[in-house]
XYZ file of C-alpha atoms in Angstrom:
584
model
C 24.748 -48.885 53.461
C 25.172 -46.619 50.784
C 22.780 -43.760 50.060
C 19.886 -44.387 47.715
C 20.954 -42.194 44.544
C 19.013 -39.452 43.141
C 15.842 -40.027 41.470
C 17.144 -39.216 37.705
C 13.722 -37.152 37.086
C 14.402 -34.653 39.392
C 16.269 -32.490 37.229
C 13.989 -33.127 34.921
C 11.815 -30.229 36.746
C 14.609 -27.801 36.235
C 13.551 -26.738 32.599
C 10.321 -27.142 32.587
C 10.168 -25.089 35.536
C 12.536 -22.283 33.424
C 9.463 -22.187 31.080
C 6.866 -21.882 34.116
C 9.515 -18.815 34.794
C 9.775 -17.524 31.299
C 6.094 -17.007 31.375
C 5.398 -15.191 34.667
C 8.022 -12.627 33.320
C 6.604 -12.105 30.408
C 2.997 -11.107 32.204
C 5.799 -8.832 34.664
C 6.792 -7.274 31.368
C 2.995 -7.021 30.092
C 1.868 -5.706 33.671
C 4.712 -2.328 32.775
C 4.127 -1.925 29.205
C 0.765 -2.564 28.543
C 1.132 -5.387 25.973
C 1.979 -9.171 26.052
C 5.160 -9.601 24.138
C 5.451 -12.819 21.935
C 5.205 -15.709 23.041
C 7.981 -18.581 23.030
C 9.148 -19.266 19.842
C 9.026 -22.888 19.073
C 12.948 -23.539 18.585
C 13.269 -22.182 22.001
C 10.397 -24.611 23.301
C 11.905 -27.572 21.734
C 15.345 -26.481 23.106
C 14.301 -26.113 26.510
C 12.623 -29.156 26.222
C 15.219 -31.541 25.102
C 17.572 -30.230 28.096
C 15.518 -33.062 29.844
C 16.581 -35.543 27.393
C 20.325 -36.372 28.047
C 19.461 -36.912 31.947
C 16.990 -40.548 30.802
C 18.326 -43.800 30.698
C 21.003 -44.028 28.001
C 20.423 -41.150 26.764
C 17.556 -42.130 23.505
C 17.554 -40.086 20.513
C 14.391 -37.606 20.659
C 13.290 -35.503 17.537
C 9.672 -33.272 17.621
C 6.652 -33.426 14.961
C 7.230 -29.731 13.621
C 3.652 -29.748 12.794
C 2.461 -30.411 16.033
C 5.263 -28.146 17.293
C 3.460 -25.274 15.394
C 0.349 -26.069 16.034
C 1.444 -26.177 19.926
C 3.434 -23.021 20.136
C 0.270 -20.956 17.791
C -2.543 -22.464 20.474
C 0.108 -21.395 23.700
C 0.225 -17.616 22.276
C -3.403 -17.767 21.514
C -4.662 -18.859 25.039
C -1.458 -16.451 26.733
C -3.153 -13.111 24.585
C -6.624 -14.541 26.311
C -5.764 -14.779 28.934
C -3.933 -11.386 29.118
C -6.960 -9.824 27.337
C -9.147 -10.778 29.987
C -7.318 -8.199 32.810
C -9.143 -8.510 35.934
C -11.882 -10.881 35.104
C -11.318 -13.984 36.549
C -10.398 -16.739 34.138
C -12.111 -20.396 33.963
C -10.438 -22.778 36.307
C -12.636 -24.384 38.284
C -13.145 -27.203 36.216
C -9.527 -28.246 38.256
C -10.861 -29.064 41.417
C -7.512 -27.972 43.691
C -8.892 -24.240 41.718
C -12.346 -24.777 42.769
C -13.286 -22.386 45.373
C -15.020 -19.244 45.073
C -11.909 -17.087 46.288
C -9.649 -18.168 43.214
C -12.121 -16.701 41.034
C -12.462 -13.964 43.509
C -8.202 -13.323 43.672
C -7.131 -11.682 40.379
C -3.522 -12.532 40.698
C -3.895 -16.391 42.500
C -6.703 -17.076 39.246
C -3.938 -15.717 36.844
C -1.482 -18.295 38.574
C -3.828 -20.893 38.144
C -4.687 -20.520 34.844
C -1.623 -19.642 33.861
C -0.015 -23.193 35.301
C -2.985 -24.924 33.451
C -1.650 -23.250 29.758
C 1.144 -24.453 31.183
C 0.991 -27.692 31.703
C -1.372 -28.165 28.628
C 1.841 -27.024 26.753
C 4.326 -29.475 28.304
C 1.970 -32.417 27.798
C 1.798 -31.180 24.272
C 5.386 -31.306 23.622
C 5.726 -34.590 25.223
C 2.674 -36.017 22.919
C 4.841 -34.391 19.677
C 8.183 -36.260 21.023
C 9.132 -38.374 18.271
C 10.951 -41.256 19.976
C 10.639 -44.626 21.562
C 7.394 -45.324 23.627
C 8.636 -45.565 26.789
C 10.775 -42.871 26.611
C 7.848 -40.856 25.341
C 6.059 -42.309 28.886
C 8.734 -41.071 30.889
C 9.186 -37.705 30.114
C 5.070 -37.682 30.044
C 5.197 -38.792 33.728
C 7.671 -36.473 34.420
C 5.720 -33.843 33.107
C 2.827 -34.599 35.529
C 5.261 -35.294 38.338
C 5.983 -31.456 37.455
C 2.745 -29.937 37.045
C 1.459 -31.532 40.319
C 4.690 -30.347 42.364
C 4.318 -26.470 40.365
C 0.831 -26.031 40.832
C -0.392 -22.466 42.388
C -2.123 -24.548 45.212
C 0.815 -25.564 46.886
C 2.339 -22.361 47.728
C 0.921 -19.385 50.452
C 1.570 -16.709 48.460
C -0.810 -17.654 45.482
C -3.179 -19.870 47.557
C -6.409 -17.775 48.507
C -7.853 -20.355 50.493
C -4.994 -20.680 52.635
C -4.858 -17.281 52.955
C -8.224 -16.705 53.734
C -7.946 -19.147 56.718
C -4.800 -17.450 57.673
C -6.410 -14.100 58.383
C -9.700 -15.851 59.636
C -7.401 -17.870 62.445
C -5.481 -14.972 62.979
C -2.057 -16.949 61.866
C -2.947 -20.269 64.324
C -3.417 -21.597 60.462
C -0.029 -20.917 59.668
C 1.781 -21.708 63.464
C -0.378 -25.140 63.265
C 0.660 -25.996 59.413
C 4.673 -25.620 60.865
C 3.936 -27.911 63.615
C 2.692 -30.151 61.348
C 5.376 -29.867 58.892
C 7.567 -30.947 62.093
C 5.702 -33.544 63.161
C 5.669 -35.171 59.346
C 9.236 -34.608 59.218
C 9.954 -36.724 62.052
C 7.949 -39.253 61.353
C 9.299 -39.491 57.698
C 6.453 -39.119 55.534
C 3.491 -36.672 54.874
C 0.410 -37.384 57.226
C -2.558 -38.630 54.849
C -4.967 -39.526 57.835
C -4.797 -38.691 61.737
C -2.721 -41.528 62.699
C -3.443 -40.595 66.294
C -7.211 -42.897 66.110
C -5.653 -46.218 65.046
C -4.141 -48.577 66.901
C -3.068 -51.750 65.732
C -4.856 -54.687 67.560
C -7.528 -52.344 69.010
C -9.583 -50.551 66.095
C -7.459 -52.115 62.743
C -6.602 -55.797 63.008
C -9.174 -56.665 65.654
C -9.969 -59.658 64.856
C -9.946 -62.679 67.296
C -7.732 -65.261 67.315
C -3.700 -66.408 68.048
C -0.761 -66.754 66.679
C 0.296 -70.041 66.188
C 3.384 -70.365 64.477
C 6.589 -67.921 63.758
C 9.697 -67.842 62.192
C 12.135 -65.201 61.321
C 9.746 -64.366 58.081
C 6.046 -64.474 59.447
C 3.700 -65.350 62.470
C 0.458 -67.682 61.306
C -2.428 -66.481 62.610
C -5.644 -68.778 63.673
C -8.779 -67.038 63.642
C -11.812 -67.768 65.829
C -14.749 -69.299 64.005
C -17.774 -67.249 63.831
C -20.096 -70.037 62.929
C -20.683 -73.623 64.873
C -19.756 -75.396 62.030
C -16.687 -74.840 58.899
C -16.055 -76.065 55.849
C -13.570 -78.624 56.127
C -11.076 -77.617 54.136
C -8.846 -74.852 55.729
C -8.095 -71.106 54.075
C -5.101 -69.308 54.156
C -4.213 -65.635 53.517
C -1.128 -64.634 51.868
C -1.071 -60.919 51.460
C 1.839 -58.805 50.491
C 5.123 -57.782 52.411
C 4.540 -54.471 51.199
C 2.993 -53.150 54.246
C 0.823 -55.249 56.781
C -1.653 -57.906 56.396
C -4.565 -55.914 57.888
C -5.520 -54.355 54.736
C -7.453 -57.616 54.753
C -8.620 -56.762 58.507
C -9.101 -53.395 58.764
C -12.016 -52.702 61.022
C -15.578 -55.369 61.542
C -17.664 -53.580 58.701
C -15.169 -53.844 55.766
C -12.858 -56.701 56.928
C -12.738 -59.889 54.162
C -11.381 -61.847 57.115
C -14.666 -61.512 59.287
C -16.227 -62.063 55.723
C -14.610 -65.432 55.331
C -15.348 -65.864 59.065
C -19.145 -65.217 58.409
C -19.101 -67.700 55.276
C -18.061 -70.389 57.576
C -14.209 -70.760 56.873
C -11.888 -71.756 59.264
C -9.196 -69.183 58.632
C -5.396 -68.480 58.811
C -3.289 -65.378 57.950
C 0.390 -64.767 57.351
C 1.348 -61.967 59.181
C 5.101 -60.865 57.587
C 7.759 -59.413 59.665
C 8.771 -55.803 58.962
C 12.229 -56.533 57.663
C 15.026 -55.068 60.053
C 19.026 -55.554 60.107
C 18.724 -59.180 60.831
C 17.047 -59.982 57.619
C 19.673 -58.464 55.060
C 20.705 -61.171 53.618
C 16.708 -63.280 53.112
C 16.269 -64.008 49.725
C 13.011 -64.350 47.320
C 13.322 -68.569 47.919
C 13.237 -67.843 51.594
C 9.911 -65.979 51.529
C 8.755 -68.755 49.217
C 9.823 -71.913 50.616
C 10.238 -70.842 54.756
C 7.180 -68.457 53.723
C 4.619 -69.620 51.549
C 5.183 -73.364 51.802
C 5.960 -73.310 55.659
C 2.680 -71.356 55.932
C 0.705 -73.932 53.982
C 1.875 -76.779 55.622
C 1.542 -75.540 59.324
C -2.145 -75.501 58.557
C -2.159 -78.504 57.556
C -0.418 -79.902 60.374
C -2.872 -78.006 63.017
C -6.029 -78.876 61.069
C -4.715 -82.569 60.096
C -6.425 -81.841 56.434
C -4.628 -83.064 53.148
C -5.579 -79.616 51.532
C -6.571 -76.538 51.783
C -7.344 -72.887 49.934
C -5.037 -70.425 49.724
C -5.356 -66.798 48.787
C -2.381 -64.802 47.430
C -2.691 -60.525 47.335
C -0.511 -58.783 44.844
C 3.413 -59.130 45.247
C 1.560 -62.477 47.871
C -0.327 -63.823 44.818
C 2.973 -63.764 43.260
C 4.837 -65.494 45.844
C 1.780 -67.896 46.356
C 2.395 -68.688 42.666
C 5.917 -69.508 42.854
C 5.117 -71.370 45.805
C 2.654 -73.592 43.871
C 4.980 -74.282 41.182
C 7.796 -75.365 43.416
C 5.568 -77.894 44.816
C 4.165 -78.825 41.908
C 7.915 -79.767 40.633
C 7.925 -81.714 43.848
C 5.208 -83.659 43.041
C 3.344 -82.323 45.551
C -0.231 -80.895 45.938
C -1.232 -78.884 49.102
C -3.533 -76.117 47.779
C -6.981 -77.553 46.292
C -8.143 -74.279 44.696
C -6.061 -70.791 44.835
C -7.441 -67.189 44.460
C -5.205 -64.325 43.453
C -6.233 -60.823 43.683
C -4.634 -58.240 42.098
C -1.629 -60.393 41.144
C 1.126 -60.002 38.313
C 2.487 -63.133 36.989
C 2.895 -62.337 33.580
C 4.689 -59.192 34.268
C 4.170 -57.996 30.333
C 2.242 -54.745 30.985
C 3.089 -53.358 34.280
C 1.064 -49.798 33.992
C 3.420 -46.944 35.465
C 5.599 -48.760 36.961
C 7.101 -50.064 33.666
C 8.528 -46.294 33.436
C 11.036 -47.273 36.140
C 12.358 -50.611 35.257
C 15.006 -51.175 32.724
C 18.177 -52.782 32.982
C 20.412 -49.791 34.409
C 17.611 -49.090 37.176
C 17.722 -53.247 38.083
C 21.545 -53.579 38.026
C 21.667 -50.049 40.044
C 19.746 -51.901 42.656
C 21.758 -55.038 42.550
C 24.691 -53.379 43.722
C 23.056 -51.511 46.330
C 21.073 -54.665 47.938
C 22.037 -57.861 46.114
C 24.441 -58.759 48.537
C 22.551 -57.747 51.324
C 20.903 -54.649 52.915
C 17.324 -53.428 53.209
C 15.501 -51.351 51.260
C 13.601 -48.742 53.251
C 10.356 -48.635 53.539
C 10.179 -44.919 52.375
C 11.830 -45.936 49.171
C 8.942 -47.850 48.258
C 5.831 -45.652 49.703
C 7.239 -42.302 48.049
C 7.124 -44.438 44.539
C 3.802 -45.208 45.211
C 2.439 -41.957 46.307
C 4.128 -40.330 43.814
C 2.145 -42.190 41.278
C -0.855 -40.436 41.924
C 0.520 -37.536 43.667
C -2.206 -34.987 43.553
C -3.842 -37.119 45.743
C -1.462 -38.306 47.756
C 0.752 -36.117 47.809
C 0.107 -32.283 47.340
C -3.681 -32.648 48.490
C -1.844 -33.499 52.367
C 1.043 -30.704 51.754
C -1.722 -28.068 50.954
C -4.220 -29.276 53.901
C -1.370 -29.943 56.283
C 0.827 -27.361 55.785
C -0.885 -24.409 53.868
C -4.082 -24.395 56.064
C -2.646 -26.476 59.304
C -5.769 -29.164 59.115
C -5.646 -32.545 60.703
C -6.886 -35.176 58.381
C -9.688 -36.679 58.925
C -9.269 -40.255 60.198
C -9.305 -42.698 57.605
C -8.677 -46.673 57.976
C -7.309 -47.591 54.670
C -4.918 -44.306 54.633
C -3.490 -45.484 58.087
C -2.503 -48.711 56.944
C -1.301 -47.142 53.347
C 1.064 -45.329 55.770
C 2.721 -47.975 58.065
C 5.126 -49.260 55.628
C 7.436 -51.744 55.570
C 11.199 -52.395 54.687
C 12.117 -55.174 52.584
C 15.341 -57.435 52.240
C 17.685 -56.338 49.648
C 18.863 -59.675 47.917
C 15.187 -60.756 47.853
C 13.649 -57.219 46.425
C 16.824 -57.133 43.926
C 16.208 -60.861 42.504
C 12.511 -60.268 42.385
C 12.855 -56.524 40.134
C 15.227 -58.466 37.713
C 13.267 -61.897 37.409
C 9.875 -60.649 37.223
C 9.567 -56.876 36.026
C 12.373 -56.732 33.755
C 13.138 -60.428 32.363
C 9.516 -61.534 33.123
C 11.060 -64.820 33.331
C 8.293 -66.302 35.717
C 5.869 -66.739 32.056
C 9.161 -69.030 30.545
C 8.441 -72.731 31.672
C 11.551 -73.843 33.729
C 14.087 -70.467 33.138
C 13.565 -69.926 36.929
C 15.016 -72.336 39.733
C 13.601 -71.170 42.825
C 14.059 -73.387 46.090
C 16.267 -75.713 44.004
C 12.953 -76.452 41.308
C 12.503 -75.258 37.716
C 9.491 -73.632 37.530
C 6.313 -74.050 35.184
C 3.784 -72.516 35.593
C 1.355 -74.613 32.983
C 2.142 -77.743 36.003
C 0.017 -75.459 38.423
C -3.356 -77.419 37.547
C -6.023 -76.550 39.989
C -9.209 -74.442 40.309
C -8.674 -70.698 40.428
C -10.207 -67.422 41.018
C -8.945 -64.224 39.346
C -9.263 -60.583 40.455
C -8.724 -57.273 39.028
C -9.452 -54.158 39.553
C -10.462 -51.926 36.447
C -8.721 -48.519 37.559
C -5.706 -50.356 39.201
C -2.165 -48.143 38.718
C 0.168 -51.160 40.083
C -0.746 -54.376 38.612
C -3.356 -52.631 35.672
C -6.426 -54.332 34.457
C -4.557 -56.397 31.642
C -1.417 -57.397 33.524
C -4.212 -59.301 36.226
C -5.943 -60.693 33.303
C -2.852 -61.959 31.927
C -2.890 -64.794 34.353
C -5.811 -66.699 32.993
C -3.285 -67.254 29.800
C -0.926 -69.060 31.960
C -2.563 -71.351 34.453
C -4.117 -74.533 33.091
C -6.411 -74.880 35.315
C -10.530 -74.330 35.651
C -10.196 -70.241 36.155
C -12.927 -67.495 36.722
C -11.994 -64.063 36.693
C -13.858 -61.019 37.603
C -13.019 -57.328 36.944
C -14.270 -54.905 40.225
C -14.550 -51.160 39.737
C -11.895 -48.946 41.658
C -8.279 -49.151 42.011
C -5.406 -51.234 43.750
C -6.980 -51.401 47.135
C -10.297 -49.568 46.830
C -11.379 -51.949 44.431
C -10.306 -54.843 46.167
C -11.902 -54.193 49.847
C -15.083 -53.595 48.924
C -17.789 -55.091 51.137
C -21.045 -55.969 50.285
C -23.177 -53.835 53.608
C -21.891 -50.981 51.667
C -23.870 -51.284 48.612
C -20.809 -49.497 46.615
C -19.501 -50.080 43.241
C -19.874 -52.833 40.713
C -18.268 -56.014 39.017
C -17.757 -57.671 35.453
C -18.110 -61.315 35.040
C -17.493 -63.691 31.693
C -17.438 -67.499 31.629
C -15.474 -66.936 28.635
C -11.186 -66.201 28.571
C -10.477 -64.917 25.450
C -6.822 -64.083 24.659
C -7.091 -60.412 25.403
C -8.646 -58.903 27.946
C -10.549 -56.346 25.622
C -12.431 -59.035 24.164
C -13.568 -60.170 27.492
C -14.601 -57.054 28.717
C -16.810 -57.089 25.441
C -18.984 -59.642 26.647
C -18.652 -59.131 30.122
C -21.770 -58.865 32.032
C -21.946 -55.659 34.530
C -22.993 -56.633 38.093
C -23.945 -54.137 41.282
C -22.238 -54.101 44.243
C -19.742 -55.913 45.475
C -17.351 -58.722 43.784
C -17.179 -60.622 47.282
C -20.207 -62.568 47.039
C -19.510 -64.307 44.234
C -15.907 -65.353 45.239
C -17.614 -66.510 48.334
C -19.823 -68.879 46.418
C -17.262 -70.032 44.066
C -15.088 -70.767 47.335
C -17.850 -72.362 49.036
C -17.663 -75.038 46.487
C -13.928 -75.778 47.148
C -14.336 -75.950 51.255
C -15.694 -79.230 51.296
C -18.562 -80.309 53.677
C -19.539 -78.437 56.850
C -17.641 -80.071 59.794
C -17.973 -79.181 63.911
C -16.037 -75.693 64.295
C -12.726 -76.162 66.635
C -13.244 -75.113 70.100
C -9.471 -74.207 70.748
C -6.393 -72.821 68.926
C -3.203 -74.733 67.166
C -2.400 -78.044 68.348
C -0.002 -80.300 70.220
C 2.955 -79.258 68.269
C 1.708 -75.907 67.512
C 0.674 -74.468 70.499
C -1.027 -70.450 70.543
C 1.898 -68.195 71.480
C 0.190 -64.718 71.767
C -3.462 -63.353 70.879
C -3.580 -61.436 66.922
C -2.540 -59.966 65.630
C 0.321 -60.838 67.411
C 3.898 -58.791 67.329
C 5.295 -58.893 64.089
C 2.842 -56.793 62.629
C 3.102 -54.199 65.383
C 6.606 -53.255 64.560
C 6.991 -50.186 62.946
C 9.771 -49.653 59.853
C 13.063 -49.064 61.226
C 15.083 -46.662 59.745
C 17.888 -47.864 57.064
């Protein structure tokens, strides 16, 4: 397989970090003569700038607002003489909280760094705000110059970090030996430790839940759950979450698990577990996931319960599939979901937050040729993007606690699952970046044919119930809202506080957060939020009445697992979603 090429803004960092240079010479040159020497003129700002230019996508034409420009380069000489003027006395950085402890402010030269970074940066995001050029363009150099200022900052280096220092001497160097070894250890392990991995185990203390694995093909295991109650709604639920890592996001441990939560409201409940993509699976495509996925899932339940319908939950990139699932069958003629829920999910893929900065046609054909015809794309490919999105805390917070001061993260439930990625098959990843995020085809009644059926969405007539999460960096706020626009059928949405995953498993014992609710679905999102009413706690209760009144009447619990055809094979959460990522 050929090597995964180089991420294009890498070399974006090369001259921004020439003017991170440029100005630590100057104070050199200030420290020997006793003055500060002028500051950057603004051609050379500009010119430095635009060296990032000819490395974007197809090269767009980028011109500067030579007011702002002015304005920029007068405020950067104005806070450098300040900050020079001040000598010893420790400038104001705290408000930065990786600056925030007493011994920056007590560290002449490490406050100087960090201040210094901060002008910095404040510059840099100041010539990308005067870039005169098309949007997303304009996005992508901003992003790059945050990727930058993270990856620069003072923090992340020994010799300006005071903290690390201090620890240093206070350990006597064990600081230092232990950061190396953990360096090491992250190295071989391929990624940077955000949690100490060493307390989970999958099956034990994450995805504890009881019950057995049904059903398995070369895509997923189907997982029964035990019953917690003596009675269950009669109609079935199934769990769809995302092949992007492992189902037991949804099953972390008993206090913040939405499958005991389902299990408590009295559903009788089923989970797709998906199989870490290896070798074998090169060539699956996005109809297998969909029709010996999604639509094998579904029907299995059916078979072992012996119901007509059931209710079916799709989770991000598993909404999606769950929705292409649904259409296919509704092309069929057929109707085996009586209400659906989809949290988090993109299937108008119109405003895709950050993620948008990646996706144009070069990036998707790029792609194609690596995995269209077959391959895997690792699982590192995908959880570096994703990091890297927020990367001063995900990111440099672990290289500085790690490495800097040799610290063990604390262990943390959410962060170990964030961390056991998954690999994903080429063809169906490649088909899925061109259809959805670039051509957003998915919206376009019957421009897709998946599983040999044109698919329209506006044919997917049942009850659903929307999620989103207000702070959400991978499917934002209006891309989830989106979906009430395209489904014709009776829809509630609700908004939670929080982000991608923090917003979504959010149980109610913990008393944490708050919702939005609106009977009405105006056009754009904005207008909903307008009259949205602002609720305490937790979102889950009130999908958990809304469901209750698509499970049907309460009916005798089952007493054993499967059936006759579909016999238990192994207790959950079975193997499939013990295999770790192999490497690609």
């Amino acid at each position: 397989m050929s090597q995964t090429p180089k991420n294009p803004w890498e070399s974006v960092a090369a001259p921004m970090q020439a003017m991170w240079t440029n100005a630590m010479q100057q104070y050199g040159k200030a420290m020997q003569t006793g003055g500060f020497g002028a500051p950057m003129p603004a051609t050379e700002m500009m010119g430095m700038f635009q060296q990032m230019v000819p490395t974007l996508p197809n090269g767009p034409q980028v011109t500067f607002d030579t007011t702002k420009l002015q304005q920029l380069q007068q405020t950067y000489a104005q806070e450098l003489s300040q900050l020079w003027l001040q000598g010893m006395v420790p400038p104001t950085i705290a408000t930065d909280r990786r600056f925030a402890s007493e011994e920056w402010q007590r560290q002449p030269m490490s406050g100087f760094a960090a201040a210094l970074h901060l002008i910095n940066t404040r510059m840099l995001m100041g010539m990308a705000e005067a870039m005169q050029t098309d949007a997303k363009t304009k996005a992508r150099v901003t992003f790059a110059v945050e990727q930058w200022a993270a990856a620069a900052a003072p923090s992340n280096f020994l010799a300006f970090n005071p903290d690390a220092q201090k620890k240093a001497i206070e350990t006597k160097g064990e600081s230092i030996a232990k950061g190396m070894q953990n360096m090491l250890h992250d190295l071989r392990q391929g990624h940077v430790s955000m949690t100490d991995e060493s307390k989970f185990e999958v099956g034990t203390n994450v995805a504890s839940t009881e019950g057995s694995v049904v059903f398995e093909n070369e895509l997923f295991q189907l997982i029964e759950y035990k019953p917690l109650t003596e009675q269950v709604h009669e109609r079935p639920f199934l769990f769809i979450p995302p092949c992007i890592n492992k189902f037991y996001i949804m099953d972390l441990q008993p206090a913040n698990s939405m499958v005991r939560y389902i299990l408590e409201q009295g559903h009788h409940a089923f989970m797709v577990s998906w199989r870490n993509a290896d070798a074998s699976m090169g060539q699956v495509t996005w109809d297998d996931y969909v029709e010996q996925g999604a639509i094998t899932a579904m029907k299995t339940v059916l078979e072992i319960t012996k119901k007509p319908d059931l209710n079916v939950l799709g989770f991000c990139v598993g909404g999606t599939i769950l929705s292409n699932a649904l259409a296919v069958l509704a092309g069929r003629g057929e109707k085996l979901a009586n209400s659906a829920t989809f949290l988090t999910t993109l299937m108008d893929f119109t405003d895709t937050g950050v993620l948008d900065l990646f996706i144009d046609e070069s990036f998707v054909r790029m792609r194609e040729m690596q995995f269209g015809q077959g391959g895997l794309l690792p699982a590192s490919d995908l959880s570096t993007t994703f990091s890297f999105l927020r990367p001063n805390d995900l990111v440099w917070n672990y290289v500085v606690g790690n490495y800097l001061k040799g610290e063990t993260p604390p262990p943390f439930d959410l962060l170990y699952w964030n961390c056991d990625s998954t690999n994903l098959p080429g063809p169906m990843y490649s088909w899925y970046l061109r259809n959805m995020y670039l051509e957003n085809n998915l919206i376009k009644p019957n421009k897709l044919e998946v599983c040999g059926q044109k698919l329209d969405l506006g044919k997917v007539d049942l009850p659903v119930y929307i999620y989103g999460s207000r702070e959400d960096h991978i499917v934002p706020i209006e891309g989830a809202y989106a979906s009430t626009q395209v489904l014709p059928g009776e829809k509630r949405f609700v908004m939670g506080a929080s982000g991608h995953i923090a917003g979504v498993i959010n149980p109610p014992a913990k008393k944490k957060r708050n919702y939005w609710t609106n009977d009405e679905l105006p056009a754009d999102v904005n207008d909903w939020l307008a009259g949205a009413q602002d609720n305490e706690g937790s979102w889950w209760p009130d999908w958990a009445g809304w469901l209750a009144q698509q499970g049907g009447p309460m009916v005798a619990a089952p007493k054993r697992y499967g059936s006759t055809k579909h016999k238990a094979i192994e207790p959950a959460p079975g193997r499939y979603v013990k295999a770790k990522a192999s490497v690609v």
